[in-house]
PDB file of C-alpha atoms in Angstrom:
ATOM      1  CA  UNK A   1      -0.124   0.116   0.038  1.00 60.00           C
ATOM      2  CA  UNK A   2       1.119   3.454  -1.158  1.00 67.00           C
ATOM      3  CA  UNK A   3       2.231   4.912   2.458  1.00 61.00           C
ATOM      4  CA  UNK A   4       0.414   8.219   1.859  1.00 70.00           C
ATOM      5  CA  UNK A   5      -2.958   6.213   1.415  1.00 75.00           C
ATOM      6  CA  UNK A   6      -2.057   4.823   4.771  1.00 67.00           C
ATOM      7  CA  UNK A   7      -0.952   7.786   6.688  1.00 70.00           C
ATOM      8  CA  UNK A   8      -4.408   9.554   5.026  1.00 79.00           C
ATOM      9  CA  UNK A   9      -6.487   6.456   5.964  1.00 79.00           C
ATOM     10  CA  UNK A  10      -4.956   7.693   9.737  1.00 74.00           C
ATOM     11  CA  UNK A  11      -5.662  10.508   9.530  1.00 81.00           C
ATOM     12  CA  UNK A  12      -9.031  10.569   7.866  1.00 87.00           C
ATOM     13  CA  UNK A  13      -9.838   7.289  10.881  1.00 83.00           C
ATOM     14  CA  UNK A  14      -8.039  10.237  13.658  1.00 82.00           C
ATOM     15  CA  UNK A  15     -10.951  12.796  12.396  1.00 91.00           C
ATOM     16  CA  UNK A  16     -13.622  10.133  13.186  1.00 91.00           C
ATOM     17  CA  UNK A  17     -12.311   8.629  16.427  1.00 86.00           C
ATOM     18  CA  UNK A  18     -12.256  12.232  17.673  1.00 90.00           C
ATOM     19  CA  UNK A  19     -15.424  12.965  16.398  1.00 93.00           C
ATOM     20  CA  UNK A  20     -16.968  10.301  18.401  1.00 92.00           C
ATOM     21  CA  UNK A  21     -15.006  11.271  21.483  1.00 90.00           C
ATOM     22  CA  UNK A  22     -15.697  15.227  20.966  1.00 91.00           C
ATOM     23  CA  UNK A  23     -19.712  13.876  20.680  1.00 92.00           C
ATOM     24  CA  UNK A  24     -19.461  11.753  23.546  1.00 89.00           C
ATOM     25  CA  UNK A  25     -18.982  13.891  25.798  1.00 90.00           C
ATOM     26  CA  UNK A  26     -21.864  16.218  24.661  1.00 92.00           C
ATOM     27  CA  UNK A  27     -23.388  12.533  25.641  1.00 89.00           C
ATOM     28  CA  UNK A  28     -22.518  13.390  29.354  1.00 88.00           C
ATOM     29  CA  UNK A  29     -23.509  16.941  28.957  1.00 92.00           C
ATOM     30  CA  UNK A  30     -27.027  15.973  27.931  1.00 91.00           C
ATOM     31  CA  UNK A  31     -27.032  18.395  25.072  1.00 94.00           C
ATOM     32  CA  UNK A  32     -29.163  18.043  21.832  1.00 95.00           C
ATOM     33  CA  UNK A  33     -28.045  16.842  18.112  1.00 95.00           C
ATOM     34  CA  UNK A  34     -26.933  20.159  17.207  1.00 96.00           C
ATOM     35  CA  UNK A  35     -24.100  19.753  20.114  1.00 95.00           C
ATOM     36  CA  UNK A  36     -23.516  16.355  19.543  1.00 96.00           C
ATOM     37  CA  UNK A  37     -22.216  18.025  15.803  1.00 96.00           C
ATOM     38  CA  UNK A  38     -20.453  20.838  17.571  1.00 96.00           C
ATOM     39  CA  UNK A  39     -18.267  19.584  19.993  1.00 96.00           C
ATOM     40  CA  UNK A  40     -17.631  16.008  17.217  1.00 96.00           C
ATOM     41  CA  UNK A  41     -16.583  18.440  14.242  1.00 96.00           C
ATOM     42  CA  UNK A  42     -14.722  20.851  16.536  1.00 96.00           C
ATOM     43  CA  UNK A  43     -13.022  17.948  18.235  1.00 95.00           C
ATOM     44  CA  UNK A  44     -12.497  16.860  14.959  1.00 95.00           C
ATOM     45  CA  UNK A  45     -11.310  19.190  12.221  1.00 96.00           C
ATOM     46  CA  UNK A  46     -10.602  22.570  14.905  1.00 95.00           C
ATOM     47  CA  UNK A  47      -6.625  22.130  15.086  1.00 95.00           C
ATOM     48  CA  UNK A  48      -6.230  21.223  11.365  1.00 93.00           C
ATOM     49  CA  UNK A  49      -8.792  24.227   9.976  1.00 94.00           C
ATOM     50  CA  UNK A  50      -6.125  26.499  12.297  1.00 95.00           C
ATOM     51  CA  UNK A  51      -2.997  25.002  11.148  1.00 94.00           C
ATOM     52  CA  UNK A  52      -3.971  25.937   7.660  1.00 93.00           C
ATOM     53  CA  UNK A  53      -5.616  29.466   8.409  1.00 94.00           C
ATOM     54  CA  UNK A  54      -2.001  30.294   9.890  1.00 94.00           C
ATOM     55  CA  UNK A  55      -0.533  28.546   6.935  1.00 93.00           C
ATOM     56  CA  UNK A  56      -2.459  30.720   4.339  1.00 90.00           C
ATOM     57  CA  UNK A  57      -1.797  28.012   1.381  1.00 82.00           C
ATOM     58  CA  UNK A  58      -5.404  27.370   0.541  1.00 86.00           C
ATOM     59  CA  UNK A  59      -8.738  26.767   1.640  1.00 91.00           C
ATOM     60  CA  UNK A  60      -8.163  24.069   5.186  1.00 91.00           C
ATOM     61  CA  UNK A  61      -7.754  20.910   4.079  1.00 88.00           C
ATOM     62  CA  UNK A  62     -11.538  20.056   5.828  1.00 90.00           C
ATOM     63  CA  UNK A  63     -13.390  22.262   3.554  1.00 91.00           C
ATOM     64  CA  UNK A  64     -11.695  20.459   0.290  1.00 92.00           C
ATOM     65  CA  UNK A  65     -11.319  17.225   1.282  1.00 90.00           C
ATOM     66  CA  UNK A  66     -14.920  15.441   1.552  1.00 91.00           C
ATOM     67  CA  UNK A  67     -13.630  12.686   3.228  1.00 92.00           C
ATOM     68  CA  UNK A  68     -12.937  14.967   6.696  1.00 94.00           C
ATOM     69  CA  UNK A  69     -16.065  17.007   7.409  1.00 94.00           C
ATOM     70  CA  UNK A  70     -18.248  13.840   6.454  1.00 95.00           C
ATOM     71  CA  UNK A  71     -15.885  11.751   8.519  1.00 95.00           C
ATOM     72  CA  UNK A  72     -16.321  14.069  11.549  1.00 96.00           C
ATOM     73  CA  UNK A  73     -20.662  14.783  11.069  1.00 96.00           C
ATOM     74  CA  UNK A  74     -20.811  10.526  10.285  1.00 96.00           C
ATOM     75  CA  UNK A  75     -19.077  10.279  13.247  1.00 95.00           C
ATOM     76  CA  UNK A  76     -20.711  12.995  16.402  1.00 95.00           C
ATOM     77  CA  UNK A  77     -24.230  11.390  14.278  1.00 95.00           C
ATOM     78  CA  UNK A  78     -22.937   8.057  15.126  1.00 94.00           C
ATOM     79  CA  UNK A  79     -22.318   9.245  18.579  1.00 93.00           C
ATOM     80  CA  UNK A  80     -25.929  10.634  19.459  1.00 94.00           C
ATOM     81  CA  UNK A  81     -27.311   7.616  17.986  1.00 94.00           C
ATOM     82  CA  UNK A  82     -24.971   4.837  19.608  1.00 90.00           C
ATOM     83  CA  UNK A  83     -23.712   4.675  23.797  1.00 85.00           C
ATOM     84  CA  UNK A  84     -20.257   3.864  22.972  1.00 80.00           C
ATOM     85  CA  UNK A  85     -19.886   2.991  26.836  1.00 79.00           C
ATOM     86  CA  UNK A  86     -18.551  -0.580  26.987  1.00 83.00           C
ATOM     87  CA  UNK A  87     -14.599  -1.452  28.127  1.00 87.00           C
ATOM     88  CA  UNK A  88     -13.743  -2.551  24.096  1.00 87.00           C
ATOM     89  CA  UNK A  89     -14.975   0.810  22.003  1.00 85.00           C
ATOM     90  CA  UNK A  90     -13.335   2.725  24.845  1.00 85.00           C
ATOM     91  CA  UNK A  91     -10.261   0.588  24.206  1.00 88.00           C
ATOM     92  CA  UNK A  92     -10.249   1.240  20.621  1.00 85.00           C
ATOM     93  CA  UNK A  93     -11.434   5.362  20.620  1.00 84.00           C
ATOM     94  CA  UNK A  94      -7.890   5.086  22.907  1.00 88.00           C
ATOM     95  CA  UNK A  95      -6.626   3.542  20.044  1.00 89.00           C
ATOM     96  CA  UNK A  96      -7.157   5.416  17.357  1.00 84.00           C
ATOM     97  CA  UNK A  97      -6.897   8.858  19.322  1.00 87.00           C
ATOM     98  CA  UNK A  98      -3.195   8.016  19.886  1.00 92.00           C
ATOM     99  CA  UNK A  99      -2.585   6.840  16.499  1.00 88.00           C
ATOM    100  CA  UNK A 100      -3.920  10.392  15.126  1.00 88.00           C
ATOM    101  CA  UNK A 101      -1.908  12.742  17.699  1.00 93.00           C
ATOM    102  CA  UNK A 102       1.303  10.954  15.898  1.00 92.00           C
ATOM    103  CA  UNK A 103       0.122  11.470  12.437  1.00 89.00           C
ATOM    104  CA  UNK A 104      -1.387  14.924  13.421  1.00 92.00           C
ATOM    105  CA  UNK A 105       1.841  15.986  15.270  1.00 95.00           C
ATOM    106  CA  UNK A 106       4.030  14.686  12.382  1.00 92.00           C
ATOM    107  CA  UNK A 107       1.341  16.327   9.345  1.00 90.00           C
ATOM    108  CA  UNK A 108       0.825  19.858  11.041  1.00 92.00           C
ATOM    109  CA  UNK A 109       5.011  20.087  11.603  1.00 94.00           C
ATOM    110  CA  UNK A 110       5.367  18.679   8.204  1.00 91.00           C
ATOM    111  CA  UNK A 111       3.387  21.192   6.626  1.00 91.00           C
ATOM    112  CA  UNK A 112       5.301  24.139   8.658  1.00 94.00           C
ATOM    113  CA  UNK A 113       8.735  22.500   7.445  1.00 93.00           C
ATOM    114  CA  UNK A 114       7.310  22.681   3.325  1.00 90.00           C
ATOM    115  CA  UNK A 115       5.916  26.049   3.728  1.00 92.00           C
ATOM    116  CA  UNK A 116       9.331  27.022   4.617  1.00 93.00           C
ATOM    117  CA  UNK A 117       9.436  27.956   8.417  1.00 95.00           C
ATOM    118  CA  UNK A 118      12.107  27.620  11.132  1.00 96.00           C
ATOM    119  CA  UNK A 119      11.954  24.131  13.183  1.00 96.00           C
ATOM    120  CA  UNK A 120      10.163  25.686  16.404  1.00 97.00           C
ATOM    121  CA  UNK A 121       7.170  27.425  14.179  1.00 96.00           C
ATOM    122  CA  UNK A 122       7.022  24.061  12.251  1.00 96.00           C
ATOM    123  CA  UNK A 123       6.946  22.189  15.810  1.00 97.00           C
ATOM    124  CA  UNK A 124       4.501  24.527  17.307  1.00 97.00           C
ATOM    125  CA  UNK A 125       2.022  23.948  14.593  1.00 96.00           C
ATOM    126  CA  UNK A 126       2.000  20.134  14.648  1.00 96.00           C
ATOM    127  CA  UNK A 127       0.979  20.545  18.242  1.00 96.00           C
ATOM    128  CA  UNK A 128      -1.868  23.232  17.158  1.00 96.00           C
ATOM    129  CA  UNK A 129      -2.705  20.649  14.542  1.00 95.00           C
ATOM    130  CA  UNK A 130      -3.015  17.402  17.479  1.00 95.00           C
ATOM    131  CA  UNK A 131      -4.934  19.790  20.142  1.00 95.00           C
ATOM    132  CA  UNK A 132      -6.277  22.829  19.496  1.00 96.00           C
ATOM    133  CA  UNK A 133      -9.508  20.796  18.824  1.00 95.00           C
ATOM    134  CA  UNK A 134     -10.287  19.383  21.816  1.00 93.00           C
ATOM    135  CA  UNK A 135      -8.888  22.501  23.837  1.00 95.00           C
ATOM    136  CA  UNK A 136     -11.559  24.797  21.920  1.00 95.00           C
ATOM    137  CA  UNK A 137     -14.133  21.540  23.110  1.00 95.00           C
ATOM    138  CA  UNK A 138     -12.851  22.010  26.731  1.00 94.00           C
ATOM    139  CA  UNK A 139     -13.274  25.386  27.091  1.00 94.00           C
ATOM    140  CA  UNK A 140     -16.811  26.043  24.466  1.00 95.00           C
ATOM    141  CA  UNK A 141     -18.597  23.557  27.392  1.00 94.00           C
ATOM    142  CA  UNK A 142     -16.123  25.345  30.448  1.00 92.00           C
ATOM    143  CA  UNK A 143     -13.536  22.448  31.348  1.00 92.00           C
ATOM    144  CA  UNK A 144      -9.701  23.358  31.957  1.00 89.00           C
ATOM    145  CA  UNK A 145      -8.579  21.545  28.573  1.00 90.00           C
ATOM    146  CA  UNK A 146      -7.674  18.051  29.086  1.00 85.00           C
ATOM    147  CA  UNK A 147      -3.893  18.483  28.109  1.00 88.00           C
ATOM    148  CA  UNK A 148      -3.716  20.837  31.177  1.00 86.00           C
ATOM    149  CA  UNK A 149      -2.213  19.557  34.357  1.00 72.00           C
ATOM    150  CA  UNK A 150      -2.357  16.496  35.917  1.00 74.00           C
ATOM    151  CA  UNK A 151      -3.716  13.939  33.172  1.00 83.00           C
ATOM    152  CA  UNK A 152      -1.663  11.674  31.581  1.00 89.00           C
ATOM    153  CA  UNK A 153       0.998  12.971  29.438  1.00 90.00           C
ATOM    154  CA  UNK A 154      -0.343  14.564  25.654  1.00 92.00           C
ATOM    155  CA  UNK A 155       0.576  17.207  24.531  1.00 93.00           C
ATOM    156  CA  UNK A 156       4.031  16.049  25.655  1.00 94.00           C
ATOM    157  CA  UNK A 157       3.897  13.563  23.637  1.00 95.00           C
ATOM    158  CA  UNK A 158       2.864  16.096  20.365  1.00 95.00           C
ATOM    159  CA  UNK A 159       5.797  18.272  20.718  1.00 96.00           C
ATOM    160  CA  UNK A 160       8.265  14.966  20.822  1.00 96.00           C
ATOM    161  CA  UNK A 161       6.710  13.815  17.812  1.00 96.00           C
ATOM    162  CA  UNK A 162       6.523  17.168  15.516  1.00 96.00           C
ATOM    163  CA  UNK A 163      10.292  17.599  16.439  1.00 97.00           C
ATOM    164  CA  UNK A 164      11.273  13.865  15.291  1.00 96.00           C
ATOM    165  CA  UNK A 165       9.042  15.345  11.976  1.00 95.00           C
ATOM    166  CA  UNK A 166      10.579  17.824  11.701  1.00 96.00           C
ATOM    167  CA  UNK A 167      14.682  16.130  12.008  1.00 96.00           C
ATOM    168  CA  UNK A 168      13.515  13.520   9.360  1.00 95.00           C
ATOM    169  CA  UNK A 169      11.996  15.990   7.530  1.00 92.00           C
ATOM    170  CA  UNK A 170      14.546  17.815   7.027  1.00 91.00           C
ATOM    171  CA  UNK A 171      16.683  15.285   6.029  1.00 92.00           C
ATOM    172  CA  UNK A 172      14.312  14.313   3.258  1.00 90.00           C
ATOM    173  CA  UNK A 173      12.690  11.270   5.062  1.00 91.00           C
ATOM    174  CA  UNK A 174       9.086  12.078   5.217  1.00 87.00           C
ATOM    175  CA  UNK A 175       7.336   8.332   5.522  1.00 86.00           C
ATOM    176  CA  UNK A 176      10.239   7.035   7.571  1.00 91.00           C
ATOM    177  CA  UNK A 177       9.232  10.270   9.840  1.00 91.00           C
ATOM    178  CA  UNK A 178       5.884   9.949   9.795  1.00 89.00           C
ATOM    179  CA  UNK A 179       5.494   5.938  11.015  1.00 90.00           C
ATOM    180  CA  UNK A 180       8.291   7.384  13.171  1.00 94.00           C
ATOM    181  CA  UNK A 181       5.779  10.078  15.068  1.00 94.00           C
ATOM    182  CA  UNK A 182       3.249   7.579  15.272  1.00 92.00           C
ATOM    183  CA  UNK A 183       4.851   4.952  16.979  1.00 94.00           C
ATOM    184  CA  UNK A 184       6.469   7.199  19.243  1.00 95.00           C
ATOM    185  CA  UNK A 185       2.965   8.493  20.599  1.00 95.00           C
ATOM    186  CA  UNK A 186       1.471   4.619  19.865  1.00 94.00           C
ATOM    187  CA  UNK A 187       3.674   2.889  22.779  1.00 95.00           C
ATOM    188  CA  UNK A 188       4.327   6.126  25.006  1.00 95.00           C
ATOM    189  CA  UNK A 189       1.001   7.369  24.941  1.00 93.00           C
ATOM    190  CA  UNK A 190      -0.497   4.236  26.179  1.00 94.00           C
ATOM    191  CA  UNK A 191       2.087   4.249  28.751  1.00 94.00           C
ATOM    192  CA  UNK A 192       0.982   6.953  29.611  1.00 93.00           C
ATOM    193  CA  UNK A 193      -2.974   5.725  29.814  1.00 91.00           C
ATOM    194  CA  UNK A 194      -1.864   3.016  31.397  1.00 91.00           C
ATOM    195  CA  UNK A 195       0.946   3.842  34.073  1.00 91.00           C
ATOM    196  CA  UNK A 196      -0.817   7.504  34.686  1.00 89.00           C
ATOM    197  CA  UNK A 197       2.609   9.545  33.615  1.00 90.00           C
ATOM    198  CA  UNK A 198       1.628  13.074  34.302  1.00 87.00           C
ATOM    199  CA  UNK A 199       4.017  16.234  34.517  1.00 84.00           C
ATOM    200  CA  UNK A 200       4.561  17.506  37.727  1.00 79.00           C
ATOM    201  CA  UNK A 201       2.202  20.574  38.910  1.00 72.00           C
ATOM    202  CA  UNK A 202       4.187  21.346  42.477  1.00 66.00           C
ATOM    203  CA  UNK A 203       4.844  24.846  41.911  1.00 65.00           C
ATOM    204  CA  UNK A 204       8.480  26.529  41.539  1.00 64.00           C
ATOM    205  CA  UNK A 205       9.474  29.496  42.708  1.00 65.00           C
ATOM    206  CA  UNK A 206      13.613  29.991  41.632  1.00 63.00           C
ATOM    207  CA  UNK A 207      12.821  34.033  43.420  1.00 65.00           C
ATOM    208  CA  UNK A 208      12.322  32.163  46.775  1.00 62.00           C
ATOM    209  CA  UNK A 209      16.125  31.431  47.584  1.00 58.00           C
ATOM    210  CA  UNK A 210      17.058  34.960  46.317  1.00 55.00           C
ATOM    211  CA  UNK A 211      14.056  37.269  48.420  1.00 57.00           C
ATOM    212  CA  UNK A 212      15.140  34.876  51.672  1.00 60.00           C
ATOM    213  CA  UNK A 213      18.722  35.821  50.912  1.00 54.00           C
ATOM    214  CA  UNK A 214      18.020  39.526  50.406  1.00 52.00           C
ATOM    215  CA  UNK A 215      15.965  39.288  53.195  1.00 58.00           C
ATOM    216  CA  UNK A 216      19.024  37.814  55.151  1.00 61.00           C
ATOM    217  CA  UNK A 217      20.987  40.459  54.190  1.00 55.00           C
ATOM    218  CA  UNK A 218      19.431  43.183  54.171  1.00 59.00           C
ATOM    219  CA  UNK A 219      18.304  42.676  58.621  1.00 56.00           C
ATOM    220  CA  UNK A 220      21.678  42.704  59.303  1.00 59.00           C
ATOM    221  CA  UNK A 221      22.316  45.695  57.291  1.00 59.00           C
ATOM    222  CA  UNK A 222      19.079  47.801  58.491  1.00 53.00           C
ATOM    223  CA  UNK A 223      20.227  47.452  62.434  1.00 58.00           C
ATOM    224  CA  UNK A 224      24.065  48.732  61.181  1.00 59.00           C
ATOM    225  CA  UNK A 225      22.096  51.447  59.976  1.00 56.00           C
ATOM    226  CA  UNK A 226      19.741  52.306  62.629  1.00 60.00           C
ATOM    227  CA  UNK A 227      23.200  51.785  65.168  1.00 64.00           C
ATOM    228  CA  UNK A 228      24.811  54.263  62.785  1.00 62.00           C
ATOM    229  CA  UNK A 229      22.385  56.821  63.137  1.00 60.00           C
ATOM    230  CA  UNK A 230      21.635  56.345  66.878  1.00 58.00           C
ATOM    231  CA  UNK A 231      25.171  57.303  67.610  1.00 63.00           C
ATOM    232  CA  UNK A 232      24.911  60.631  65.353  1.00 62.00           C
ATOM    233  CA  UNK A 233      22.266  61.624  67.587  1.00 60.00           C
ATOM    234  CA  UNK A 234      23.848  60.753  70.671  1.00 61.00           C
ATOM    235  CA  UNK A 235      27.658  61.462  70.012  1.00 57.00           C
ATOM    236  CA  UNK A 236      28.425  62.137  74.050  1.00 55.00           C
ATOM    237  CA  UNK A 237      27.482  58.081  73.939  1.00 51.00           C
TER     238      UNK A 237
END
C-alpha cells in the first residue's frame, strides 16, 4: 500500500475517532443533536483548520477533502445514536486517538517545514494540529482543557512527535518521520494512560531562594544603619 494512502487513512480514522470522542462529551452533558455535531466537528477538525489558516496556503483541507467533514459529521451522528460506553469501545477510541496524535503532530510539522518555516514554528504547528480541537471543545463547555495538569501526558508526546518529524523532514525522510512519530505516540501514549504518567504540578519559584538571601543580608544592614543613626544623634554616647 502506498504510504501516503496509509497515512491518509490514519488521518481520516483520527477525524472519525475524535469526532466520536468530542460528541461523547455532548452525551455526558445532555446536549441535543446540534450540540453533538458542534463538539464532534470542532474536536475532529478544529486543529487542522487553525493550522491551515495560519499557513495561509489555501482553503483548509477539511473544506476541500470531502472525507474529513463527512467523517466528522458521521462520527458525531453515530455517537448521538449509539452510546459507546463499553470497555472495548473505549479502548478502540483510545487507540485511534493516540495514533491520530502522532499522525497530526507529524502532518502539522511537515506542512510547516514545507511552507518554509523554521523548526520551532513547525513544531508549534504540529502541536496545534493535534491538540487545538480538544482545547476548543473543552473551553466551549467551560471545562479546563484536558491537556492541562494532572492528566496522562498528551501534548508532551505531540511536541516530541512533531520534533521527530521536523528532523526527518529536513533530511528528506518524510515517510520514516511520519511512521516514527506515529509509533512514538502509540507506544508512549498508551503507556502514559496505563501508568498515569503526568508532568510535575508542584509550583516552583526560583526567586524564593534569592529573596531569602536578600532578607538575610538586609536585616543586618538595617540594624547597622539604625545603630549608626543613633550614634550620630547621641555623640556623647
